[in-house]
Coordinates of C-alpha atoms and ligand atoms in Angstrom, one line a residue:
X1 CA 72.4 88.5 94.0
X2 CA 69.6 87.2 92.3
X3 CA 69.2 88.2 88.7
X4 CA 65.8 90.0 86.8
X5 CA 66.3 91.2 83.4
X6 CA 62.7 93.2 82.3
X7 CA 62.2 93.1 78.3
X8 CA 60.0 96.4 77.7
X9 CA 58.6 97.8 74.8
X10 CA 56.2 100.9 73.4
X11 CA 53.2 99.2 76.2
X12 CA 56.1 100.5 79.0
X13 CA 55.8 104.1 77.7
X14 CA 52.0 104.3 76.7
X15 CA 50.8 105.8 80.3
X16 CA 53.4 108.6 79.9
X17 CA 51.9 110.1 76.5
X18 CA 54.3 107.6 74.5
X19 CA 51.7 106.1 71.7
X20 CA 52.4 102.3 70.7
X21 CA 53.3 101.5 67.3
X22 CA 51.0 98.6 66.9
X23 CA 47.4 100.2 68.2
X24 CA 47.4 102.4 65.4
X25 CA 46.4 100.2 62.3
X26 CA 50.6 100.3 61.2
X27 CA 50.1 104.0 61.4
X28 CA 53.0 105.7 63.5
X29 CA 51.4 109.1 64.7
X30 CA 50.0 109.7 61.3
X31 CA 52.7 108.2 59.9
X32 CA 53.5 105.2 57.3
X33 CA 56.2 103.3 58.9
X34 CA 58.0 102.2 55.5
X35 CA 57.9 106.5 54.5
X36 CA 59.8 107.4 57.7
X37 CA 62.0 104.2 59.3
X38 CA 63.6 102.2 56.6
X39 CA 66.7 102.7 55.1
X40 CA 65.1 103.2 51.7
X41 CA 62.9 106.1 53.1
X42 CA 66.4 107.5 54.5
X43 CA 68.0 107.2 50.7
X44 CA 64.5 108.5 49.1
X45 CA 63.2 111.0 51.5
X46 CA 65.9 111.9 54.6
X47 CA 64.3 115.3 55.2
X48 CA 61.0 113.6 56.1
X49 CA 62.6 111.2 57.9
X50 CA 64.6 113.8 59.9
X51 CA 61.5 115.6 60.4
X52 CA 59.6 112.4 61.7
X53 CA 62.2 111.8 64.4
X54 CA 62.3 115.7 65.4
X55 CA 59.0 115.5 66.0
X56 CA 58.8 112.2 68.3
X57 CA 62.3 113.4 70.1
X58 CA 60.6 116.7 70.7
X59 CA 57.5 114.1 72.7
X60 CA 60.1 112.4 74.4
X61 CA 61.4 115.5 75.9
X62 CA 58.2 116.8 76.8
X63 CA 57.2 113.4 78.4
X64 CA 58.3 112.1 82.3
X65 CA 58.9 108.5 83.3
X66 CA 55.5 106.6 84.6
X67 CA 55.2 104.9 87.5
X68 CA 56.4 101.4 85.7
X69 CA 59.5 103.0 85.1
X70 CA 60.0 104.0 88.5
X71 CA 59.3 100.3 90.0
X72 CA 61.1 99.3 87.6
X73 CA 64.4 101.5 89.1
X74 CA 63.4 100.8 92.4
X75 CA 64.1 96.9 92.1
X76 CA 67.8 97.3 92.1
X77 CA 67.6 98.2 95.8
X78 CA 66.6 94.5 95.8
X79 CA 68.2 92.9 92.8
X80 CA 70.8 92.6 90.2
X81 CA 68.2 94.5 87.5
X82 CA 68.8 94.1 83.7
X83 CA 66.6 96.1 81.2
X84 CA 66.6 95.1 77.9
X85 CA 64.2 97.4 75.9
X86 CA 62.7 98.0 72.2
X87 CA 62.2 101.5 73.0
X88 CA 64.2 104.1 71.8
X89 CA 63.1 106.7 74.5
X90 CA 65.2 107.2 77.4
X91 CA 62.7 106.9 80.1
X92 CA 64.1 103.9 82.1
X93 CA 67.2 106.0 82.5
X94 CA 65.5 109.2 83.6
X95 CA 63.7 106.7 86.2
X96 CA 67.1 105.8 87.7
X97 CA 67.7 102.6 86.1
X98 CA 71.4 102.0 85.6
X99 CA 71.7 98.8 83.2
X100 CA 69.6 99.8 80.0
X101 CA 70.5 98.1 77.0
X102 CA 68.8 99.7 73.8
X103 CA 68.2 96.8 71.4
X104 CA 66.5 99.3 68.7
X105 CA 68.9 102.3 69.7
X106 CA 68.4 105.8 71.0
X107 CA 66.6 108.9 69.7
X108 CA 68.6 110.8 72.1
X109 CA 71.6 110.3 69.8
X110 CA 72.9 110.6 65.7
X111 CA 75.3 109.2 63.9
X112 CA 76.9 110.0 60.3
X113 CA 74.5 107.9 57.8
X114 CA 77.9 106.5 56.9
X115 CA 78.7 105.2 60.0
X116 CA 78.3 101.0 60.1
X117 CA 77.1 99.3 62.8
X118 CA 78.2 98.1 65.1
X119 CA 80.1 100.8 67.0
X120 CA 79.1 103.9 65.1
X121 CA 80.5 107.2 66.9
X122 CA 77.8 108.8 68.3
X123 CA 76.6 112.5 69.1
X124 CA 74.7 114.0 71.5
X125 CA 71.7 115.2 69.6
X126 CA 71.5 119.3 70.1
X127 CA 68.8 121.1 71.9
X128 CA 66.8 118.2 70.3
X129 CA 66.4 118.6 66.4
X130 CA 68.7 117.0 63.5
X131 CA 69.0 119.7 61.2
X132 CA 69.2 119.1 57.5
X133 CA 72.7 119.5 56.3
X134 CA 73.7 119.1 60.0
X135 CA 77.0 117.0 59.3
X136 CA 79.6 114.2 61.6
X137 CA 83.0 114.1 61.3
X138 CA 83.6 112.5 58.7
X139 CA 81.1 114.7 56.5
X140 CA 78.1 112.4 56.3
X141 CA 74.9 114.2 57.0
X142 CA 73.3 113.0 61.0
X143 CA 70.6 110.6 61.4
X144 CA 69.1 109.1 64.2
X145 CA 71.1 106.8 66.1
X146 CA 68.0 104.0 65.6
X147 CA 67.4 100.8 64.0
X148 CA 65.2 101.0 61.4
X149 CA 62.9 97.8 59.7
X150 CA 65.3 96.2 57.2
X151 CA 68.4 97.1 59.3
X152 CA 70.9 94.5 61.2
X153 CA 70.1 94.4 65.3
X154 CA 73.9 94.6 66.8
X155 CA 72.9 94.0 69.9
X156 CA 70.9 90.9 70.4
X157 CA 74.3 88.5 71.0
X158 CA 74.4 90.4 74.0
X159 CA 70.5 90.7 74.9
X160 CA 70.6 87.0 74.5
X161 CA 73.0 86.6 77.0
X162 CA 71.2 88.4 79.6
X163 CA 68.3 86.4 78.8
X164 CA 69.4 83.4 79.0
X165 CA 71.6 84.3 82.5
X166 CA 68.3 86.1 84.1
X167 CA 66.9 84.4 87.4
X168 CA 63.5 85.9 86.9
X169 CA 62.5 87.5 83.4
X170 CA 59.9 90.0 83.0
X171 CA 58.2 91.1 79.8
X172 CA 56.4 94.6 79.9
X173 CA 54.6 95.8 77.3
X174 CA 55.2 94.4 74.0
X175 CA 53.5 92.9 71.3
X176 CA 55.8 90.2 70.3
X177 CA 55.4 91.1 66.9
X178 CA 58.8 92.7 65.8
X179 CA 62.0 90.4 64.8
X180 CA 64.6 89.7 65.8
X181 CA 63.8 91.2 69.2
X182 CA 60.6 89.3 69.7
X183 CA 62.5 86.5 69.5
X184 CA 64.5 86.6 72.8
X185 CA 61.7 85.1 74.8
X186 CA 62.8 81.9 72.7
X187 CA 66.3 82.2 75.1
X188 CA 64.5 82.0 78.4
X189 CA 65.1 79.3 81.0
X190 CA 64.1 81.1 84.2
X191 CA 61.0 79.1 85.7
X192 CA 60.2 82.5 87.3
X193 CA 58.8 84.8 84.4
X194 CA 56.1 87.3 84.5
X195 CA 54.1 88.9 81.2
X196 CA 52.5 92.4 81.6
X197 CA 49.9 93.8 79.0
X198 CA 46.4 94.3 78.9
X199 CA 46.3 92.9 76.1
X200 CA 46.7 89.2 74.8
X201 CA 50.6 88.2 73.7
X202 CA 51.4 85.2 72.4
X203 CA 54.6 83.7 74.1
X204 CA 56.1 80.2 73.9
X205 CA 53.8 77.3 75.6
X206 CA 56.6 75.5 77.0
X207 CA 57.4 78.9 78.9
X208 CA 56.2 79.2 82.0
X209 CA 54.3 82.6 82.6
X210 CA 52.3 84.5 84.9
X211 CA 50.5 86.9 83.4
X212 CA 49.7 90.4 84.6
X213 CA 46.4 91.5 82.7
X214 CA 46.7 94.9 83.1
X215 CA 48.6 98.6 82.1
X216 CA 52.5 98.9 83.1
X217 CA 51.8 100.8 86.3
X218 CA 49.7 98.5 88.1
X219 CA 51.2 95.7 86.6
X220 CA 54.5 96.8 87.6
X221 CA 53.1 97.7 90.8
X222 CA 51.8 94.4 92.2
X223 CA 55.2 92.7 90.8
X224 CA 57.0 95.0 93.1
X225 CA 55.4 94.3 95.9
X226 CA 55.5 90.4 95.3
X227 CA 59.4 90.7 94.4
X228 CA 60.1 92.8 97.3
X229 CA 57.8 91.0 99.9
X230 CA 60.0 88.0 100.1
X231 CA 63.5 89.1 98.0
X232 CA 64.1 86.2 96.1
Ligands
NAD1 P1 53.9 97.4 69.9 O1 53.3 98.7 69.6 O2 54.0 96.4 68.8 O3 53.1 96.7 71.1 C1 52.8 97.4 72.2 C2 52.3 96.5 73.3 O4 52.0 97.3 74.5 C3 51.0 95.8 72.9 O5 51.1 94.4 73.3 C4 49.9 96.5 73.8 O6 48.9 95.6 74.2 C5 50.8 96.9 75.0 N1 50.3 98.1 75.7 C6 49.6 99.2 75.3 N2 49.4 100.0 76.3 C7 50.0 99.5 77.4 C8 50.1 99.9 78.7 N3 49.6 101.1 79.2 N4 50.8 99.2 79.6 C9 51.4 98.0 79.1 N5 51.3 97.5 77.9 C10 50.6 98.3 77.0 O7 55.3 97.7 70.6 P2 56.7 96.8 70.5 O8 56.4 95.4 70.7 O9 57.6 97.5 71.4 O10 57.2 97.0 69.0 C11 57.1 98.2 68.3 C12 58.4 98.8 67.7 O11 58.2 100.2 67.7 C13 59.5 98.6 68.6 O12 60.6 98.3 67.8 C14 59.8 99.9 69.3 O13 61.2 100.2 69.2 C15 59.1 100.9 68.4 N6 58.4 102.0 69.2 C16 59.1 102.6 70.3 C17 58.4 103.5 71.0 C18 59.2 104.2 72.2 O14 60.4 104.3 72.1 N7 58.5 104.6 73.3 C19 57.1 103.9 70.8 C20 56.5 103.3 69.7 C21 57.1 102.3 68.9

C-alpha cells in the first residue's frame, strides 16, 4: 500500500482555536518562551512553568479537531498514513488517526522531572492540571511530558525513517523554523510531496514541492480529493 507520511505543526491546529507559536512576535500566549519551556525555566521557576502548561492543556481540552485533521484521518481508508507532528496537542488522534508520532511529546501526559529520555514512565495527566507538589513514583515532582528548547529530541531516528520510507510526503503547517525537527524535510526522496501554508516556507530547492497556498482545511481539502480521485 502506498505510503504518505504528513509532517504537521502549530499551522495544523490554528483553525481550531490553537494559536501558532511563531505569529506572535516569539511571544507564546503572552508568554516568553525562555520563562516557561526551557529546562532552566523548569530549575528557576517550575510553578510558572506548571501553570503555563495548565493553562494551554486546559485550551486543548476545550478545543475539537478541524477539518485538516479529519482529511487527514480519512486518508487511511486509502493509504498506509504516517503522521509525524511538532504539536504536542492530541488532535490528530481525536480525528481518528492511528499512527501519530509526537516528535516534541504530549501535553496530555507527565513524567517525574527525573525521568531521562528516552523512555520516561509516563502518567496520564488528571482531570487536566499538574499540581505543584503533585509527585511520580519515584518522588520527583510531574512535569509535562514535552520537549522543551535546549532539550535532546528522542525521536527523530525514528521520524527520519518514516521520512525517508514515505511514498508521498506532506508538510502542513509549519514554519520550518525549529531544529532538529525542521530538519527532516532534508530526509525526503519522495518525488510526490506537497507544502501547505498560507504563508511562505522555505524548503530545500532540490525538493520537489507543490505548494498549497492556503489554511489547513482547504489545503487539506483539495489534497484529499486529488489523493483519493486516483489512489496512488
Ligand atoms: P510555527 O508557529 O513556527 O509556524 C506555524 C506555521 O503555520 C507558519 O508557517 C504559519 O504560516 C502556518 N499557519 C498559520 N495558520 C495556519 C493555518 N490556519 N493553516 C495552515 N498553516 C498555518 O510552528 P511550528 O513550525 O510547528 O514550530 C513551533 C513550535 O511550537 C513547535 O515545536 C510546536 O511543538 C510548538 N507549538 C505547538 C502547538 C500545538 O501543539 N498546537 C502550538 C504552538 C506551538
Amino acid at each position: 500500500m502506498c505510503k504518505i507520511v504528513i509532517f504537521t505543526g502549530a499551522g495544523i491546529s490554528e483553525e481550531s482555536g490553537i494559536r501558532t507559536f511563531r505569529g506572535n512576535n516569539g511571544l507564546w500566549e503572552e508568554y516568553n518562551i525562555e520563562e516557561v519551556a526551557t529546562p532552566q525555566a523548569w530549575a528557576e521557576n517550575s510553578k510558572l512553568v506548571l501553570e503555563f502548561y495548565n493553562k494551554r492543556r486546559k485550551q486543548v481540552i476545550e478545543s475539537e479537531p478541524n477539518p485538516a485533521h479529519k482529511y487527514i484521518a480519512e486518508l487511511e481508508k486509502f493509504y498506509e498514513v504516517e503522521i509525524i507532528t511538532q504539536n504536542i496537542d492530541d488532535l490528530h488522534e481525536r480525528a481518528g488517526s492511528s499512527k501519530v508520532l509526537h516528535l516534541h511529546g504530549e501535553i496530555m501526559k507527565s513524567k517525574s522531572e527525573f525521568d531521562e529520555e528516552p523512555n520516561p514512565k509516563l502518567y496520564d495527566v488528571k482531570n487536566g492540571v499538574i499540581q505543584w507538589g503533585e509527585r511520580a513514583e519515584d518522588g520527583g515532582q510531574l512535569r509535562p511530558h514535552v520537549v522543551w528548547f535546549g532539550e535532546p529530541v528522542p525521536l527523530m531516528m525514528e521520524a527520519e525513517k518514516k521520512v525517508r520510507e514515505a511514498d508521498i510526503f506532506v508538510v502542513v503547517g509549519t514554519s520550518l523554523n525549529v531544529y532538529p525537527a525542521a530538519g527532516l524535510v532534508y530526509y525526503v526522496q519522495s518525488k510526490d510531496n506537497y507544502l501547505i501554508d498560507p504563508n511562505v516556507v522555505k524548503v530545500p530547492e532540490e525538493i520537489p514541492f507543490k505548494v498549497f497556498s492556503e489554511k489547513a482545511s482547504l489545503g487539506m481539502k483539495r489534497l484529499y480529493e486529488e489523493l483519493t480521485r486516483t489512489s496512488k
